[in-house]
């Protein structure tokens, strides 16, 4: 029998994403989308999952090309980079240990 605490973990909370339960992917997916949208910059977090994460801009100098440092990103790109990390963390925190081990 599922305890009240187990149900709370599965459904998530404001400070914890919902946990994936076998055979309930569709429900988990919609709850995860709502959870992400409820975060600061939620639309950017969700778009990071649905689309590709930020392609870091490059700098070319004297024929050498490298990725910009985080401190060199524009404000918008820095926020998007942060949202990419948050999106990954949210998804990984919503996976049970047996699924996380496969990632």
JSON list of C-alpha atoms in Angstrom, two decimals:
[
{"chain": "A", "resi": 1, "resn": "UNK", "atom": "CA", "xyz": [0.00, 0.00, 0.00]},
{"chain": "A", "resi": 2, "resn": "UNK", "atom": "CA", "xyz": [1.26, 3.46, -0.88]},
{"chain": "A", "resi": 3, "resn": "UNK", "atom": "CA", "xyz": [1.74, 5.78, 2.10]},
{"chain": "A", "resi": 4, "resn": "UNK", "atom": "CA", "xyz": [0.83, 9.44, 2.15]},
{"chain": "A", "resi": 5, "resn": "UNK", "atom": "CA", "xyz": [4.54, 10.32, 2.11]},
{"chain": "A", "resi": 6, "resn": "UNK", "atom": "CA", "xyz": [5.07, 8.15, -0.99]},
{"chain": "A", "resi": 7, "resn": "UNK", "atom": "CA", "xyz": [2.17, 9.88, -2.74]},
{"chain": "A", "resi": 8, "resn": "UNK", "atom": "CA", "xyz": [3.63, 13.28, -1.88]},
{"chain": "A", "resi": 9, "resn": "UNK", "atom": "CA", "xyz": [6.99, 12.28, -3.36]},
{"chain": "A", "resi": 10, "resn": "UNK", "atom": "CA", "xyz": [5.36, 11.02, -6.55]},
{"chain": "A", "resi": 11, "resn": "UNK", "atom": "CA", "xyz": [3.24, 14.11, -7.02]},
{"chain": "A", "resi": 12, "resn": "UNK", "atom": "CA", "xyz": [6.05, 16.55, -6.25]},
{"chain": "A", "resi": 13, "resn": "UNK", "atom": "CA", "xyz": [5.92, 19.83, -4.39]},
{"chain": "A", "resi": 14, "resn": "UNK", "atom": "CA", "xyz": [6.88, 23.45, -4.93]},
{"chain": "A", "resi": 15, "resn": "UNK", "atom": "CA", "xyz": [10.48, 22.65, -3.99]},
{"chain": "A", "resi": 16, "resn": "UNK", "atom": "CA", "xyz": [10.74, 19.15, -5.51]},
{"chain": "A", "resi": 17, "resn": "UNK", "atom": "CA", "xyz": [9.79, 17.90, -8.97]},
{"chain": "A", "resi": 18, "resn": "UNK", "atom": "CA", "xyz": [7.38, 14.98, -9.34]},
{"chain": "A", "resi": 19, "resn": "UNK", "atom": "CA", "xyz": [8.95, 11.53, -9.34]},
{"chain": "A", "resi": 20, "resn": "UNK", "atom": "CA", "xyz": [8.54, 9.33, -12.41]},
{"chain": "A", "resi": 21, "resn": "UNK", "atom": "CA", "xyz": [6.48, 6.24, -11.68]},
{"chain": "A", "resi": 22, "resn": "UNK", "atom": "CA", "xyz": [6.48, 3.27, -14.02]},
{"chain": "A", "resi": 23, "resn": "UNK", "atom": "CA", "xyz": [3.52, 3.16, -16.39]},
{"chain": "A", "resi": 24, "resn": "UNK", "atom": "CA", "xyz": [2.61, 6.81, -15.65]},
{"chain": "A", "resi": 25, "resn": "UNK", "atom": "CA", "xyz": [4.90, 8.70, -18.04]},
{"chain": "A", "resi": 26, "resn": "UNK", "atom": "CA", "xyz": [2.16, 10.88, -19.59]},
{"chain": "A", "resi": 27, "resn": "UNK", "atom": "CA", "xyz": [1.00, 12.08, -16.19]},
{"chain": "A", "resi": 28, "resn": "UNK", "atom": "CA", "xyz": [4.59, 12.70, -15.06]},
{"chain": "A", "resi": 29, "resn": "UNK", "atom": "CA", "xyz": [5.39, 14.61, -18.24]},
{"chain": "A", "resi": 30, "resn": "UNK", "atom": "CA", "xyz": [2.48, 17.02, -17.80]},
{"chain": "A", "resi": 31, "resn": "UNK", "atom": "CA", "xyz": [3.27, 17.52, -14.10]},
{"chain": "A", "resi": 32, "resn": "UNK", "atom": "CA", "xyz": [6.93, 18.16, -14.96]},
{"chain": "A", "resi": 33, "resn": "UNK", "atom": "CA", "xyz": [5.93, 20.78, -17.53]},
{"chain": "A", "resi": 34, "resn": "UNK", "atom": "CA", "xyz": [3.80, 22.55, -14.94]},
{"chain": "A", "resi": 35, "resn": "UNK", "atom": "CA", "xyz": [6.58, 22.30, -12.37]},
{"chain": "A", "resi": 36, "resn": "UNK", "atom": "CA", "xyz": [9.08, 23.84, -14.80]},
{"chain": "A", "resi": 37, "resn": "UNK", "atom": "CA", "xyz": [6.70, 26.63, -15.79]},
{"chain": "A", "resi": 38, "resn": "UNK", "atom": "CA", "xyz": [6.26, 27.45, -12.10]},
{"chain": "A", "resi": 39, "resn": "UNK", "atom": "CA", "xyz": [10.01, 28.18, -11.70]},
{"chain": "A", "resi": 40, "resn": "UNK", "atom": "CA", "xyz": [11.65, 31.55, -12.33]},
{"chain": "A", "resi": 41, "resn": "UNK", "atom": "CA", "xyz": [12.27, 31.78, -16.09]},
{"chain": "A", "resi": 42, "resn": "UNK", "atom": "CA", "xyz": [10.05, 28.71, -16.43]},
{"chain": "A", "resi": 43, "resn": "UNK", "atom": "CA", "xyz": [9.34, 29.20, -20.13]},
{"chain": "A", "resi": 44, "resn": "UNK", "atom": "CA", "xyz": [13.08, 29.23, -20.87]},
{"chain": "A", "resi": 45, "resn": "UNK", "atom": "CA", "xyz": [13.59, 26.09, -18.77]},
{"chain": "A", "resi": 46, "resn": "UNK", "atom": "CA", "xyz": [10.84, 24.25, -20.62]},
{"chain": "A", "resi": 47, "resn": "UNK", "atom": "CA", "xyz": [12.13, 25.41, -24.00]},
{"chain": "A", "resi": 48, "resn": "UNK", "atom": "CA", "xyz": [15.56, 24.08, -23.07]},
{"chain": "A", "resi": 49, "resn": "UNK", "atom": "CA", "xyz": [13.97, 20.64, -22.68]},
{"chain": "A", "resi": 50, "resn": "UNK", "atom": "CA", "xyz": [11.72, 20.81, -25.73]},
{"chain": "A", "resi": 51, "resn": "UNK", "atom": "CA", "xyz": [14.35, 22.36, -28.00]},
{"chain": "A", "resi": 52, "resn": "UNK", "atom": "CA", "xyz": [18.10, 22.27, -27.87]},
{"chain": "A", "resi": 53, "resn": "UNK", "atom": "CA", "xyz": [20.03, 23.98, -25.10]},
{"chain": "A", "resi": 54, "resn": "UNK", "atom": "CA", "xyz": [21.98, 27.16, -25.74]},
{"chain": "A", "resi": 55, "resn": "UNK", "atom": "CA", "xyz": [24.69, 26.96, -28.37]},
{"chain": "A", "resi": 56, "resn": "UNK", "atom": "CA", "xyz": [27.46, 28.86, -26.68]},
{"chain": "A", "resi": 57, "resn": "UNK", "atom": "CA", "xyz": [28.72, 31.77, -28.76]},
{"chain": "A", "resi": 58, "resn": "UNK", "atom": "CA", "xyz": [32.29, 31.69, -29.95]},
{"chain": "A", "resi": 59, "resn": "UNK", "atom": "CA", "xyz": [35.04, 34.27, -30.16]},
{"chain": "A", "resi": 60, "resn": "UNK", "atom": "CA", "xyz": [37.57, 34.35, -32.97]},
{"chain": "A", "resi": 61, "resn": "UNK", "atom": "CA", "xyz": [40.85, 36.14, -32.56]},
{"chain": "A", "resi": 62, "resn": "UNK", "atom": "CA", "xyz": [43.98, 35.77, -34.67]},
{"chain": "A", "resi": 63, "resn": "UNK", "atom": "CA", "xyz": [42.50, 32.76, -36.45]},
{"chain": "A", "resi": 64, "resn": "UNK", "atom": "CA", "xyz": [41.77, 30.93, -33.18]},
{"chain": "A", "resi": 65, "resn": "UNK", "atom": "CA", "xyz": [38.16, 30.20, -32.23]},
{"chain": "A", "resi": 66, "resn": "UNK", "atom": "CA", "xyz": [37.01, 29.34, -28.72]},
{"chain": "A", "resi": 67, "resn": "UNK", "atom": "CA", "xyz": [33.81, 29.35, -26.69]},
{"chain": "A", "resi": 68, "resn": "UNK", "atom": "CA", "xyz": [33.01, 32.46, -24.69]},
{"chain": "A", "resi": 69, "resn": "UNK", "atom": "CA", "xyz": [33.40, 32.22, -20.94]},
{"chain": "A", "resi": 70, "resn": "UNK", "atom": "CA", "xyz": [30.24, 32.40, -18.86]},
{"chain": "A", "resi": 71, "resn": "UNK", "atom": "CA", "xyz": [31.25, 35.88, -17.70]},
{"chain": "A", "resi": 72, "resn": "UNK", "atom": "CA", "xyz": [31.42, 37.01, -21.34]},
{"chain": "A", "resi": 73, "resn": "UNK", "atom": "CA", "xyz": [27.88, 35.92, -22.23]},
{"chain": "A", "resi": 74, "resn": "UNK", "atom": "CA", "xyz": [25.14, 38.47, -22.77]},
{"chain": "A", "resi": 75, "resn": "UNK", "atom": "CA", "xyz": [22.56, 38.71, -20.00]},
{"chain": "A", "resi": 76, "resn": "UNK", "atom": "CA", "xyz": [20.03, 36.73, -22.04]},
{"chain": "A", "resi": 77, "resn": "UNK", "atom": "CA", "xyz": [22.53, 34.01, -22.93]},
{"chain": "A", "resi": 78, "resn": "UNK", "atom": "CA", "xyz": [23.67, 33.75, -19.29]},
{"chain": "A", "resi": 79, "resn": "UNK", "atom": "CA", "xyz": [20.07, 33.30, -18.14]},
{"chain": "A", "resi": 80, "resn": "UNK", "atom": "CA", "xyz": [19.53, 30.67, -20.85]},
{"chain": "A", "resi": 81, "resn": "UNK", "atom": "CA", "xyz": [22.70, 28.83, -19.79]},
{"chain": "A", "resi": 82, "resn": "UNK", "atom": "CA", "xyz": [21.44, 28.82, -16.20]},
{"chain": "A", "resi": 83, "resn": "UNK", "atom": "CA", "xyz": [18.03, 27.57, -17.37]},
{"chain": "A", "resi": 84, "resn": "UNK", "atom": "CA", "xyz": [19.70, 24.73, -19.28]},
{"chain": "A", "resi": 85, "resn": "UNK", "atom": "CA", "xyz": [21.38, 23.55, -16.08]},
{"chain": "A", "resi": 86, "resn": "UNK", "atom": "CA", "xyz": [18.13, 23.91, -14.13]},
{"chain": "A", "resi": 87, "resn": "UNK", "atom": "CA", "xyz": [16.25, 21.88, -16.75]},
{"chain": "A", "resi": 88, "resn": "UNK", "atom": "CA", "xyz": [18.77, 19.05, -16.51]},
{"chain": "A", "resi": 89, "resn": "UNK", "atom": "CA", "xyz": [18.64, 19.09, -12.71]},
{"chain": "A", "resi": 90, "resn": "UNK", "atom": "CA", "xyz": [14.84, 19.09, -12.62]},
{"chain": "A", "resi": 91, "resn": "UNK", "atom": "CA", "xyz": [14.62, 16.08, -14.92]},
{"chain": "A", "resi": 92, "resn": "UNK", "atom": "CA", "xyz": [17.33, 14.12, -13.10]},
{"chain": "A", "resi": 93, "resn": "UNK", "atom": "CA", "xyz": [15.73, 14.83, -9.70]},
{"chain": "A", "resi": 94, "resn": "UNK", "atom": "CA", "xyz": [12.44, 13.47, -11.03]},
{"chain": "A", "resi": 95, "resn": "UNK", "atom": "CA", "xyz": [13.91, 10.07, -11.90]},
{"chain": "A", "resi": 96, "resn": "UNK", "atom": "CA", "xyz": [13.79, 7.14, -9.48]},
{"chain": "A", "resi": 97, "resn": "UNK", "atom": "CA", "xyz": [17.20, 5.59, -8.65]},
{"chain": "A", "resi": 98, "resn": "UNK", "atom": "CA", "xyz": [16.73, 2.60, -10.94]},
{"chain": "A", "resi": 99, "resn": "UNK", "atom": "CA", "xyz": [16.08, 4.88, -13.93]},
{"chain": "A", "resi": 100, "resn": "UNK", "atom": "CA", "xyz": [18.74, 7.43, -12.95]},
{"chain": "A", "resi": 101, "resn": "UNK", "atom": "CA", "xyz": [21.31, 4.62, -12.92]},
{"chain": "A", "resi": 102, "resn": "UNK", "atom": "CA", "xyz": [20.63, 4.09, -16.64]},
{"chain": "A", "resi": 103, "resn": "UNK", "atom": "CA", "xyz": [21.35, 7.72, -17.56]}
]
